[in-house]
CSV table of C-alpha atoms in Angstrom, one decimal:
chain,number,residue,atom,x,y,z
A,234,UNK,CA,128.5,110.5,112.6
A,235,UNK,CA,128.6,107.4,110.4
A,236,UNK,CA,132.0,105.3,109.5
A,237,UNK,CA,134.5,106.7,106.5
A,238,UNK,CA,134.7,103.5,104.3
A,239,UNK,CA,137.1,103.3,101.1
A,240,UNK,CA,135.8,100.6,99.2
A,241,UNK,CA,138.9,99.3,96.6
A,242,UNK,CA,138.3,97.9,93.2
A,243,UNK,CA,134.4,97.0,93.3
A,244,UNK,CA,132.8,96.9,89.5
A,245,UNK,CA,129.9,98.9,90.0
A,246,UNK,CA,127.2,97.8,88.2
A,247,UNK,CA,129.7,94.9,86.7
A,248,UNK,CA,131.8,97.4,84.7
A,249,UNK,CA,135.4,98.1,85.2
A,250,UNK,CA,136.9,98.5,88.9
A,251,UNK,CA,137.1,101.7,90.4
A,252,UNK,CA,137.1,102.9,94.7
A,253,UNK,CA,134.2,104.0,95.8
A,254,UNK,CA,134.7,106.9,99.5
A,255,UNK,CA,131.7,106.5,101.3
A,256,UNK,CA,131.9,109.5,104.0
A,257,UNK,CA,128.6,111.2,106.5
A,258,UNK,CA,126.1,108.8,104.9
A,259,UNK,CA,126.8,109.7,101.1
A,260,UNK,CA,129.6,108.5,98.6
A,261,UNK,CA,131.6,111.3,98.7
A,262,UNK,CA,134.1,110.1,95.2
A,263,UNK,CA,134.3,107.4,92.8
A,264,UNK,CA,137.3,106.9,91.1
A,265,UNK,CA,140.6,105.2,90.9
A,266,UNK,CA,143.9,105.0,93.3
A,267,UNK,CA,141.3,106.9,95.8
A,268,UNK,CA,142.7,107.2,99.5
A,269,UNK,CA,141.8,108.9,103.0
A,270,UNK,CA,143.2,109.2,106.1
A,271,UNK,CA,141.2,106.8,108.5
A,272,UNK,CA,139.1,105.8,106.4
A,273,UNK,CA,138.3,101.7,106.9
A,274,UNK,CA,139.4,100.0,103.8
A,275,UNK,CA,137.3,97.3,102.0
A,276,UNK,CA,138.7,94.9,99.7
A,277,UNK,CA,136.5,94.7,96.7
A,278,UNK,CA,138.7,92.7,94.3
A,279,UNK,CA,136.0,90.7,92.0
A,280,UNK,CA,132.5,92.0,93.9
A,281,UNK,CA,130.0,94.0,92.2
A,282,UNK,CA,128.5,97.3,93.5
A,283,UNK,CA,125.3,97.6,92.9
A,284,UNK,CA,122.6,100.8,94.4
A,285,UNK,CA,121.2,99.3,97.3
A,286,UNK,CA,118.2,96.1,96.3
A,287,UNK,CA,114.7,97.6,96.4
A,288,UNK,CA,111.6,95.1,96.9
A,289,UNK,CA,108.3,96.9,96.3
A,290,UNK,CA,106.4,93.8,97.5
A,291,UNK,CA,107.1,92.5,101.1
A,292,UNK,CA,105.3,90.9,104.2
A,293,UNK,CA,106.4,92.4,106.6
A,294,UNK,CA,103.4,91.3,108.7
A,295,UNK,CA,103.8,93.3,111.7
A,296,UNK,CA,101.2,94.8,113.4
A,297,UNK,CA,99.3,91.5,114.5
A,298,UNK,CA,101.3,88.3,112.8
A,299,UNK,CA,104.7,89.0,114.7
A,300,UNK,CA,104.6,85.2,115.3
A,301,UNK,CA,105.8,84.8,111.5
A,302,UNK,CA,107.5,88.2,111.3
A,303,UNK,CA,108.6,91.2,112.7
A,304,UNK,CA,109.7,94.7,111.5
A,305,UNK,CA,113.0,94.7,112.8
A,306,UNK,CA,113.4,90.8,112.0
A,307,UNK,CA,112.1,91.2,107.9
A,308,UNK,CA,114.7,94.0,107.7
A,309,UNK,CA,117.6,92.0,108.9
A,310,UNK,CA,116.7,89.7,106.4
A,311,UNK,CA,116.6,92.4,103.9
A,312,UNK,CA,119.7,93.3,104.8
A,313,UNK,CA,121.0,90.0,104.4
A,314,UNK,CA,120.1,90.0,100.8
A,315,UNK,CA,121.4,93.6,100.4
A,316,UNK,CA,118.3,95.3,99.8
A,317,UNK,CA,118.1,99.0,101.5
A,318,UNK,CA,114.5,99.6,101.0
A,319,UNK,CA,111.2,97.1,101.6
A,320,UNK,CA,107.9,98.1,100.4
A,321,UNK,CA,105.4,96.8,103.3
A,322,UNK,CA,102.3,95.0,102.0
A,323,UNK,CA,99.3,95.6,104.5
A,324,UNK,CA,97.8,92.5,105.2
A,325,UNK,CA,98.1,93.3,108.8
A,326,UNK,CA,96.4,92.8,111.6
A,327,UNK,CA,95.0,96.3,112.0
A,328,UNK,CA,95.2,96.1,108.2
A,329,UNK,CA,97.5,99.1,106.7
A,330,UNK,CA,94.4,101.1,105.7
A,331,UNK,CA,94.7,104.1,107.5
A,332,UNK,CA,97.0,107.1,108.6
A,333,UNK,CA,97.7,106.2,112.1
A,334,UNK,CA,99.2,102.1,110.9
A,335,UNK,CA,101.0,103.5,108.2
A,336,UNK,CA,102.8,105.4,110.6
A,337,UNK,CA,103.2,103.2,112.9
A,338,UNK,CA,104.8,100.8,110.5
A,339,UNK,CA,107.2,103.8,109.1
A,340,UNK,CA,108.0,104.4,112.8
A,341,UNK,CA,109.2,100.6,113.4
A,342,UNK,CA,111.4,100.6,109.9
A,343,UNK,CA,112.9,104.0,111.0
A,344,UNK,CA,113.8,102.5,115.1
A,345,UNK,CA,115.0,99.1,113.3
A,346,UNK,CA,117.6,101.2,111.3
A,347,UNK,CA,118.5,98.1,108.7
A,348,UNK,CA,116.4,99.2,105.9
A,349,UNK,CA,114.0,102.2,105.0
A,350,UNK,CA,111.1,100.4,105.2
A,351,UNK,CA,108.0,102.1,103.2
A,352,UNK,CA,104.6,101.1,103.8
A,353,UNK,CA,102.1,100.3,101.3
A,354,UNK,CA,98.5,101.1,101.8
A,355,UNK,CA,95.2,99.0,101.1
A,356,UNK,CA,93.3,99.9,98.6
A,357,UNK,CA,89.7,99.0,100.2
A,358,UNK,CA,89.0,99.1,104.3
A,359,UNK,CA,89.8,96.0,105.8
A,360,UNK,CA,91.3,94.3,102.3
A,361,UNK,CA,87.8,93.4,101.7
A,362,UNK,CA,86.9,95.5,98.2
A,363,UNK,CA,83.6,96.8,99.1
A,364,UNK,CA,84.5,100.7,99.5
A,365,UNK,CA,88.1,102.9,99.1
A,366,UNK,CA,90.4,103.5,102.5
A,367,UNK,CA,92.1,106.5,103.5
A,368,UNK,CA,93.9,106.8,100.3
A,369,UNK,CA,94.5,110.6,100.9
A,370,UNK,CA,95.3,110.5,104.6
A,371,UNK,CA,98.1,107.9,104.0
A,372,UNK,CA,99.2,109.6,101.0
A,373,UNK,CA,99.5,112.9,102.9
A,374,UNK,CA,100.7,111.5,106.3
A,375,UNK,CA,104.3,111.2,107.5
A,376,UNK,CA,104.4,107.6,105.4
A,377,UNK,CA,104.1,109.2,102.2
A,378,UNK,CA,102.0,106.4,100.9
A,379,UNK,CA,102.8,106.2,97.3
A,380,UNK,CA,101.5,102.5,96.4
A,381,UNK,CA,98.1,101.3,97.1
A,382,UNK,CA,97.7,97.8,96.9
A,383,UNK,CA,94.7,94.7,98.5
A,384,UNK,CA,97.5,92.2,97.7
A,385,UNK,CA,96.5,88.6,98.7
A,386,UNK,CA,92.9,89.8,97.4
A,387,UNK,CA,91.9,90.9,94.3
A,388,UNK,CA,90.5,94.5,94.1
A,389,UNK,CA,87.6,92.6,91.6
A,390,UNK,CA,84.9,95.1,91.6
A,391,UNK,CA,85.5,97.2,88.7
A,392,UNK,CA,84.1,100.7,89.5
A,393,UNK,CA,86.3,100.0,92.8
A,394,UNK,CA,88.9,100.0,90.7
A,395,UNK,CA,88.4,102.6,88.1
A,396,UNK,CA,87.7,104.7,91.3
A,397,UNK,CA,91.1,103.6,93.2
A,398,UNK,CA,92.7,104.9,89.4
A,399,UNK,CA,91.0,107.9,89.4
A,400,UNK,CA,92.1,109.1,93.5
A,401,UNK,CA,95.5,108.6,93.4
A,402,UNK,CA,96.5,110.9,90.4
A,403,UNK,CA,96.1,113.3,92.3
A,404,UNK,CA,99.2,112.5,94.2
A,405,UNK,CA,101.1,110.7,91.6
A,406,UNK,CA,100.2,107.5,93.5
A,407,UNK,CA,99.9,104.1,91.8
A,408,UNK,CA,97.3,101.0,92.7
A,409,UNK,CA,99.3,97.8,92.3
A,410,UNK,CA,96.7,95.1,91.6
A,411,UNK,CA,96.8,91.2,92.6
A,412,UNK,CA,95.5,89.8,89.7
A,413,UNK,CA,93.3,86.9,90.4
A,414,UNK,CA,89.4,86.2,89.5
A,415,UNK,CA,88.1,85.0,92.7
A,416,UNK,CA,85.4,83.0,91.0
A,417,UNK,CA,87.6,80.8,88.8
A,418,UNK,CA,90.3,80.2,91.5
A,419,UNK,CA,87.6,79.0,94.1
A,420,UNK,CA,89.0,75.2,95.6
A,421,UNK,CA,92.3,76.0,93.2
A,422,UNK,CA,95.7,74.2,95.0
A,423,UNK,CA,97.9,74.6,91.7
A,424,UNK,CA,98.5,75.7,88.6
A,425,UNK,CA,95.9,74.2,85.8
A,426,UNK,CA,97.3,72.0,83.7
A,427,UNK,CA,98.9,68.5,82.9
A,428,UNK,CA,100.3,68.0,86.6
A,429,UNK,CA,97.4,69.1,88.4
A,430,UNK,CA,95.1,66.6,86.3
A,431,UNK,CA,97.8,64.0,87.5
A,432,UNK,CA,97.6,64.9,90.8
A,433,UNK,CA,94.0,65.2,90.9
A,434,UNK,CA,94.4,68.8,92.8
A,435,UNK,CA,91.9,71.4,91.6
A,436,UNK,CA,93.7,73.6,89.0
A,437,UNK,CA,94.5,77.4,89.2
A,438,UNK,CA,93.9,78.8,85.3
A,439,UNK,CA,96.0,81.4,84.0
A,440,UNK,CA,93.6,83.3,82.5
A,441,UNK,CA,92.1,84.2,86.0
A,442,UNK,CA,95.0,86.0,86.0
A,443,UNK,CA,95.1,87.2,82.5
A,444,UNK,CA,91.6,88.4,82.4
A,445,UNK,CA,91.9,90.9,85.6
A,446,UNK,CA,95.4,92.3,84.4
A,447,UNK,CA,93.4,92.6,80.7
A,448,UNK,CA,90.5,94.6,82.3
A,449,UNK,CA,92.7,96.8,84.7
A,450,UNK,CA,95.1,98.0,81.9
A,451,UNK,CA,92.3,99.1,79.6
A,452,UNK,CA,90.8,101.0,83.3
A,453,UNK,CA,94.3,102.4,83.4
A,454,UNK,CA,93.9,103.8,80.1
A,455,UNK,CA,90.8,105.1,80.5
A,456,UNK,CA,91.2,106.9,83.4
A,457,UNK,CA,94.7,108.3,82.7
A,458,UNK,CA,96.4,106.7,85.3
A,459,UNK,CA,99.1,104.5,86.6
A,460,UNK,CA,99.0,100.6,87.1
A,461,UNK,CA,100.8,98.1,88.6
A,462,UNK,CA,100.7,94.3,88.2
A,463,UNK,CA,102.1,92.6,91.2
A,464,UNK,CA,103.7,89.0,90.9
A,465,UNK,CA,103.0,88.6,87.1
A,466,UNK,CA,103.3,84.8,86.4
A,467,UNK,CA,102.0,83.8,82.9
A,468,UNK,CA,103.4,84.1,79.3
A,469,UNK,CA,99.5,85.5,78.4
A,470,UNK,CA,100.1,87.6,81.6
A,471,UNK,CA,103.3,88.6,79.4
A,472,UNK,CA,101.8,89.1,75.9
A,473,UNK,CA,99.0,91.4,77.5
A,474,UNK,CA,101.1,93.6,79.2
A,475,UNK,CA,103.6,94.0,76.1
A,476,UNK,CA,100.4,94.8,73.9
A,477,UNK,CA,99.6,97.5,76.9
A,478,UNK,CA,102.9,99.3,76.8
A,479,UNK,CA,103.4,99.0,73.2
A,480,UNK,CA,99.7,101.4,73.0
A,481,UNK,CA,101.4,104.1,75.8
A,482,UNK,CA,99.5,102.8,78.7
A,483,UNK,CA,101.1,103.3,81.7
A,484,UNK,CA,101.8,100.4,83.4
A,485,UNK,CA,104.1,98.3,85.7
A,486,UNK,CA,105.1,94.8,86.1
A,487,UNK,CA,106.8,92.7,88.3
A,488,UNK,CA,107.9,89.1,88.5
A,489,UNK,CA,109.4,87.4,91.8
A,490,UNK,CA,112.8,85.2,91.8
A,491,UNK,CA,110.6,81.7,92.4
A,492,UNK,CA,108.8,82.5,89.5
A,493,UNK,CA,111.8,83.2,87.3
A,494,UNK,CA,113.0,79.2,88.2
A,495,UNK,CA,110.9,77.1,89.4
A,496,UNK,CA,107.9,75.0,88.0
A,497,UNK,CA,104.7,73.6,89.0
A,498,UNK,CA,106.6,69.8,88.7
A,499,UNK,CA,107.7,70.6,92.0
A,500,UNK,CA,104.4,70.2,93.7
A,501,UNK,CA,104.7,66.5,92.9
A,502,UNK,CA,106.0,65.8,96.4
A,503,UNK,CA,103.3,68.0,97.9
A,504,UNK,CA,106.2,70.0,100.0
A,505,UNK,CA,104.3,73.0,100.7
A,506,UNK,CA,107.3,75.1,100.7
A,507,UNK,CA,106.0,75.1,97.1
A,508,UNK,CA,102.5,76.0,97.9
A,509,UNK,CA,102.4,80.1,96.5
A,510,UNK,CA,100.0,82.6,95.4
A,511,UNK,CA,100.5,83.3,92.4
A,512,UNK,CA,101.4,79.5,92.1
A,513,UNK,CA,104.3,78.0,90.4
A,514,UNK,CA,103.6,77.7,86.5
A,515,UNK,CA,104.5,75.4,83.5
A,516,UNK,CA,107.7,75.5,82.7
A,517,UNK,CA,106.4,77.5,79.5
A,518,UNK,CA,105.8,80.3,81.3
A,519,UNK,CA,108.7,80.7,83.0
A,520,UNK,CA,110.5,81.0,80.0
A,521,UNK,CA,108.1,83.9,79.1
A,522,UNK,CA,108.6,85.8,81.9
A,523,UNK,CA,112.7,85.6,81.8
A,524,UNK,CA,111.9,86.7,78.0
A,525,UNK,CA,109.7,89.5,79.1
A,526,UNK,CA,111.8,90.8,82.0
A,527,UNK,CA,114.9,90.2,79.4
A,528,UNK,CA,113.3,92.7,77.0
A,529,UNK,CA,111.6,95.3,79.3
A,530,UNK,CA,108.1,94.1,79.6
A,531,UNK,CA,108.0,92.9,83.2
A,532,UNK,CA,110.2,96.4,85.0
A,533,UNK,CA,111.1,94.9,87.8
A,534,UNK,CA,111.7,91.9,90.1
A,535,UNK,CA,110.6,91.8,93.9
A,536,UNK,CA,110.3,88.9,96.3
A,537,UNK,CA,106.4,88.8,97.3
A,538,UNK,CA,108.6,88.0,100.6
A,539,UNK,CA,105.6,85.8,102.6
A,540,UNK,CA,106.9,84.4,105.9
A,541,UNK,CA,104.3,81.8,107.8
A,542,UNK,CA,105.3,80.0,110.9
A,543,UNK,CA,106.3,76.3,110.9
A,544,UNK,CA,102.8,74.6,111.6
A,545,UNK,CA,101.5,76.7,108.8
A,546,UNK,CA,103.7,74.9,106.7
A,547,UNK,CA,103.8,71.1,108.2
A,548,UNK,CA,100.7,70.2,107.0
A,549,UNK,CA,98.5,68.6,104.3
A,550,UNK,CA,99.2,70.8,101.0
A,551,UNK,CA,95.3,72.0,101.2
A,552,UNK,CA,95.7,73.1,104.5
A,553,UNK,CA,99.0,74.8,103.8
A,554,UNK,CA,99.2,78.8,103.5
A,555,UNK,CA,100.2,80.4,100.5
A,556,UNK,CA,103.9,82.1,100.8
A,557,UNK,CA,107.8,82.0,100.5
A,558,UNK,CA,110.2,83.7,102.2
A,559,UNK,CA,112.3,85.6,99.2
A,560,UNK,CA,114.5,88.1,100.9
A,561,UNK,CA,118.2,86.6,101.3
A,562,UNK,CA,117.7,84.4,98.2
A,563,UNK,CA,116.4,86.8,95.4
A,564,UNK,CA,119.7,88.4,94.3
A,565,UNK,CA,121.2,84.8,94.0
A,566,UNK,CA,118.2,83.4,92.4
A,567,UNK,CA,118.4,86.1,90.0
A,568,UNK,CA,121.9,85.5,89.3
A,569,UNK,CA,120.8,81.5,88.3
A,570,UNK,CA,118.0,82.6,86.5
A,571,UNK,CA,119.0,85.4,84.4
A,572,UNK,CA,122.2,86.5,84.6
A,573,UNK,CA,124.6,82.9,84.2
A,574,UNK,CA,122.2,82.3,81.4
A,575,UNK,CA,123.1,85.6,79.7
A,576,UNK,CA,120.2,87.1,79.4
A,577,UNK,CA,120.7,89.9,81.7
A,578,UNK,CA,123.7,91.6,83.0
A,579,UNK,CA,124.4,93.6,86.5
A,580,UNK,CA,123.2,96.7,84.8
A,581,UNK,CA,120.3,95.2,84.0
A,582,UNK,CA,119.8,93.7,87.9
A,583,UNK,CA,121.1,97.4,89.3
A,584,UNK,CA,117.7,98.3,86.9
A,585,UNK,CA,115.3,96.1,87.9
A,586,UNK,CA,115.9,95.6,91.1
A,587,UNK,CA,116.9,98.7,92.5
A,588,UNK,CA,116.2,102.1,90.3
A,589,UNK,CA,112.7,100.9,88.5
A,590,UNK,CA,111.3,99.6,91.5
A,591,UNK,CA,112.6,103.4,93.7
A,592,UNK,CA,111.0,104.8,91.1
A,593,UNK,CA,107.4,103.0,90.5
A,594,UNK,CA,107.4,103.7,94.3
A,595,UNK,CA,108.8,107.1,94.4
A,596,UNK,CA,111.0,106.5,97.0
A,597,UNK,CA,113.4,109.3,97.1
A,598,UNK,CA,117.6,108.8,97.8
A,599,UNK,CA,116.9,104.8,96.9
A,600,UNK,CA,117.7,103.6,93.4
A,601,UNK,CA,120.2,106.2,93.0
A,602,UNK,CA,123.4,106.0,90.5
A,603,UNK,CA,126.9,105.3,92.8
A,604,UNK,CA,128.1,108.4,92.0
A,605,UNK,CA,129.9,111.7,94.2
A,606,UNK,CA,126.8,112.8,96.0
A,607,UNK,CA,124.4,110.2,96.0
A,608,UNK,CA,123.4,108.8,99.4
A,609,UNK,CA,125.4,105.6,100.5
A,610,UNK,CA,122.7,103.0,99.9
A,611,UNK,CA,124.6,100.3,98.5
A,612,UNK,CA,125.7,96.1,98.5
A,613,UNK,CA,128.3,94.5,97.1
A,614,UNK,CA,127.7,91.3,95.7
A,615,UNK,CA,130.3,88.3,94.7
A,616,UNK,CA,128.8,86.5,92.1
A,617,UNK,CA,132.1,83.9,92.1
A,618,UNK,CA,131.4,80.4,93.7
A,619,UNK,CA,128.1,80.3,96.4
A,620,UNK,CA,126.9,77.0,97.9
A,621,UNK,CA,124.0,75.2,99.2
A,622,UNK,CA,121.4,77.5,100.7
A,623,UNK,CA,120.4,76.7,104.5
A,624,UNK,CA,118.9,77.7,107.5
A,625,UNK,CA,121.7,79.7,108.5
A,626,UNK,CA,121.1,82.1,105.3
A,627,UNK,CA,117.8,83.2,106.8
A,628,UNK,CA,117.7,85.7,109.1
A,629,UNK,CA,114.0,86.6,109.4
A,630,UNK,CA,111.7,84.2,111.9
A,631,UNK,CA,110.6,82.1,109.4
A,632,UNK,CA,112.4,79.1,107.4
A,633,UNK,CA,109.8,78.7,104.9
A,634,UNK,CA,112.1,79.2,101.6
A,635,UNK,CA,111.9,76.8,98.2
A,636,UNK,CA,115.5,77.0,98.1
A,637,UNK,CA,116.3,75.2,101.4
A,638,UNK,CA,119.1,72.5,100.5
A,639,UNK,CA,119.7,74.0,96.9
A,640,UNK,CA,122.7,75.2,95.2
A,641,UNK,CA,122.9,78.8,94.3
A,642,UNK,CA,125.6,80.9,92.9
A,643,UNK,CA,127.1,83.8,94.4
A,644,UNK,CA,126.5,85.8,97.6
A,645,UNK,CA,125.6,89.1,99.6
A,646,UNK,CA,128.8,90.4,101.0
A,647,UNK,CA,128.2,94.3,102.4
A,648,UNK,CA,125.0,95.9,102.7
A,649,UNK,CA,125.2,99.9,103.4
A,650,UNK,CA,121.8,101.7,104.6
A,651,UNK,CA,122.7,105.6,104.1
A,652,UNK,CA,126.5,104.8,105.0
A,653,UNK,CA,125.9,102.6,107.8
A,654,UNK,CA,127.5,98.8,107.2
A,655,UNK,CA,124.3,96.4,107.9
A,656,UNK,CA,125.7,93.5,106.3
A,657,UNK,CA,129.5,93.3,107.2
A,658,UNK,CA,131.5,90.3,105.1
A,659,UNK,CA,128.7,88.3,105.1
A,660,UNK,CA,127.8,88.8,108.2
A,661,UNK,CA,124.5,90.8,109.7
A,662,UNK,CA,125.4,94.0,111.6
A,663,UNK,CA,124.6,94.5,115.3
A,664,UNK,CA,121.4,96.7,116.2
A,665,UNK,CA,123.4,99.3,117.8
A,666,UNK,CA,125.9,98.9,115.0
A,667,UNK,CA,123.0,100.6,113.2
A,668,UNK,CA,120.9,102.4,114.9
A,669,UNK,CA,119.9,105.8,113.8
């Protein structure tokens, strides 16, 4: 049986303070001057509750990269950040394309205990876009597979596509698309534009972007079913998926944290910490996509989480692999980016980064109010002071964050995965402390 925790004065979702009983795995009340016998209190004078962080796009990268990333290691780190639930992207090695990995991966999350950690499942065998996976075995197996997605390659063929569309209505499933024309980002290091001219590094367009989110929303249309845009990076990116939604399609979008503050200047000193698929934009279109998640265009946030081990990283910037790790930074990030500057508040964040994302993934118990009866999924965030981020905030195998010797505001306090602390004051629970 799981601790009886009575947390004291928490603003849940930033409103006004109440106590929240967390008791067998569920909030059993919210209210005020709450007490029980036993019970271990928390004091949660100036924190903010939120529903425990959902990230529908992570790398996970076990089975077959565990030398960048592990199960068990990417959930501590999700804990860390107070997320209760990762999405796992399946660029594995066996790639997430069948029944039997899915379930291997749902396995690992479930033995881990930090996080429920739901896998995603490819859209083509192998990641390689000539014919559809499993689709229906992983959507009817023990994983559930709800989201389909080749992220890190484009699904480019368009009958692939419409296909893809067309298969997973059946099961209320959703294909979430990485939108990139392979043919006009062949050689690209870097945005294209002003500072890759200056640099002389061969330029990533936007609308190779633009164009495949452009085609896959009118597919979505036609076929009747749901789409989702992963790492959405653009302000055309922006503008077409406004015009989408505004015509009933049904669409998705996400934008990550590093794409919500930082620009392409920062490649300047060829630190490939900065080196990221999508990569980082003008600073143009970063102000479009705080806009667009500001007024409901881009649903969600998630991290695009992408750990690479340390030589993968020291190296020329053309030689350098593609990724940032995202996990124990977003919420903070977020906080800079969007909330101190007023354009969102902690209703807003408990939105898009906990309930739309539960629900684009249909992931059942997470994204749930903090109310009597919901399941104990949970952090509690101070947004008051933070400090430079380091090393020591990382808790995954990698160090390979943007944000390494930055200030940030605020920071990740508890973490509760179905009533079981994870993240105790700041610091990350033992794995017998939560083992199922």
């Amino acid at each position: 049986m799981s601790e009886t925790f009575l947390i004291r004065g928490a603003r849940i979702d930033g409103g006004d303070p109440a106590d929240i009983l967390i008791e067998d795995a569920r909030i059993a009340e919210v209210g005020s001057g709450l007490s029980r016998s036993g019970a271990s209190v928390i004091d949660a004078d100036g924190l903010v509750a939120l529903p425990g962080l959902v990230d529908l796009h992570t790398h996970l990268r076990e089975p077959g990269y565990e030398a960048s990333e592990t199960i068990l290691t990417g959930s501590r780190a999700g804990a860390a950040g107070g997320f209760t639930a990762l999405f796992a992207m399946p660029n594995t090695s066996p790639v997430a394309d069948t029944a039997g990995v899915v379930e291997q991966e749902l396995a690992l999350g479930e033995a881990a205990g930090y996080v429920t950690v739901q896998p995603i499942g490819a859209v083509t065998v192998g990641q390689k876009g000539e014919r559809l996976a499993e689709l229906g075995a992983m959507a009817h197996s023990r994983a559930k597979v709800r989201v389909f997605s080749d992220d890190g390659f484009c699904v480019w063929d368009p009958l692939i596509m419409r296909r893809a569309l067309e298969y997973v209505k059946a099961f209320d499933g959703v294909v979430a698309q990485h939108a990139q024309d392979p043919r006009l980002t062949e050689g690209a290091q870097m945005n294209e534009g002003s500072v890759s001219a200056e640099l002389g590094l061969a330029g990533w367009p936007a609308v190779a972007e633009e164009a495949i989110i452009a085609r896959d929303v009118l597919l979505a249309k036609h076929v009747g079913s749901r789409l989702h845009v992963c790492h959405l990076s653009t302000a055309g990116s922006v503008d077409i998926i406004r015009w989408a939604k505004k015509r009933g399609i049904a669409v998705t979008a996400e934008v990550t944290p590093h794409h919500l503050l930082l620009t392409d200047e920062l490649v300047r000193g060829y630190d490939a910490r900065f080196k990221v698929n999508p990569p980082l934009r003008r600073d143009e279109d970063v102000r479009a996509v705080r806009e667009g998640l500001a007024d409901g265009t881009i649903d969600i946030v998630a991290t695009d989480h992408a750990p690479h081990p340390h030589e993968a990283k020291a190296c020329e910037w053309h030689a350098a692999a593609n990724g940032m790790v995202g996990l124990e930074s977003a919420l903070r990030v977020v906080q800079l980016a969007v909330v101190d500057t007023g354009m969102l508040d902690w209703a807003d964040v408990a939105r898009v980064m906990s309930r739309t994302p539960a629900a684009i993934g249909r992931l059942g118990g997470h994204g749930r109010p903090l109310t009597a009866g919901e399941p104990a999924h949970l952090t509690l965030h101070d947004p008051r002071g933070g400090g430079v981020f380091g090393t020591d905030d990382l808790h995954g195998l990698s160090v390979n964050s943007p944000y390494l010797g930055r200030e940030l505001p605020g920071s990740t306090r508890w973490t509760f995965h179905a009533g079981r602390v994870t993240l105790r004051d700041g610091a990350l629970a033992s794995p017998e402390e939560v083992a199922p």
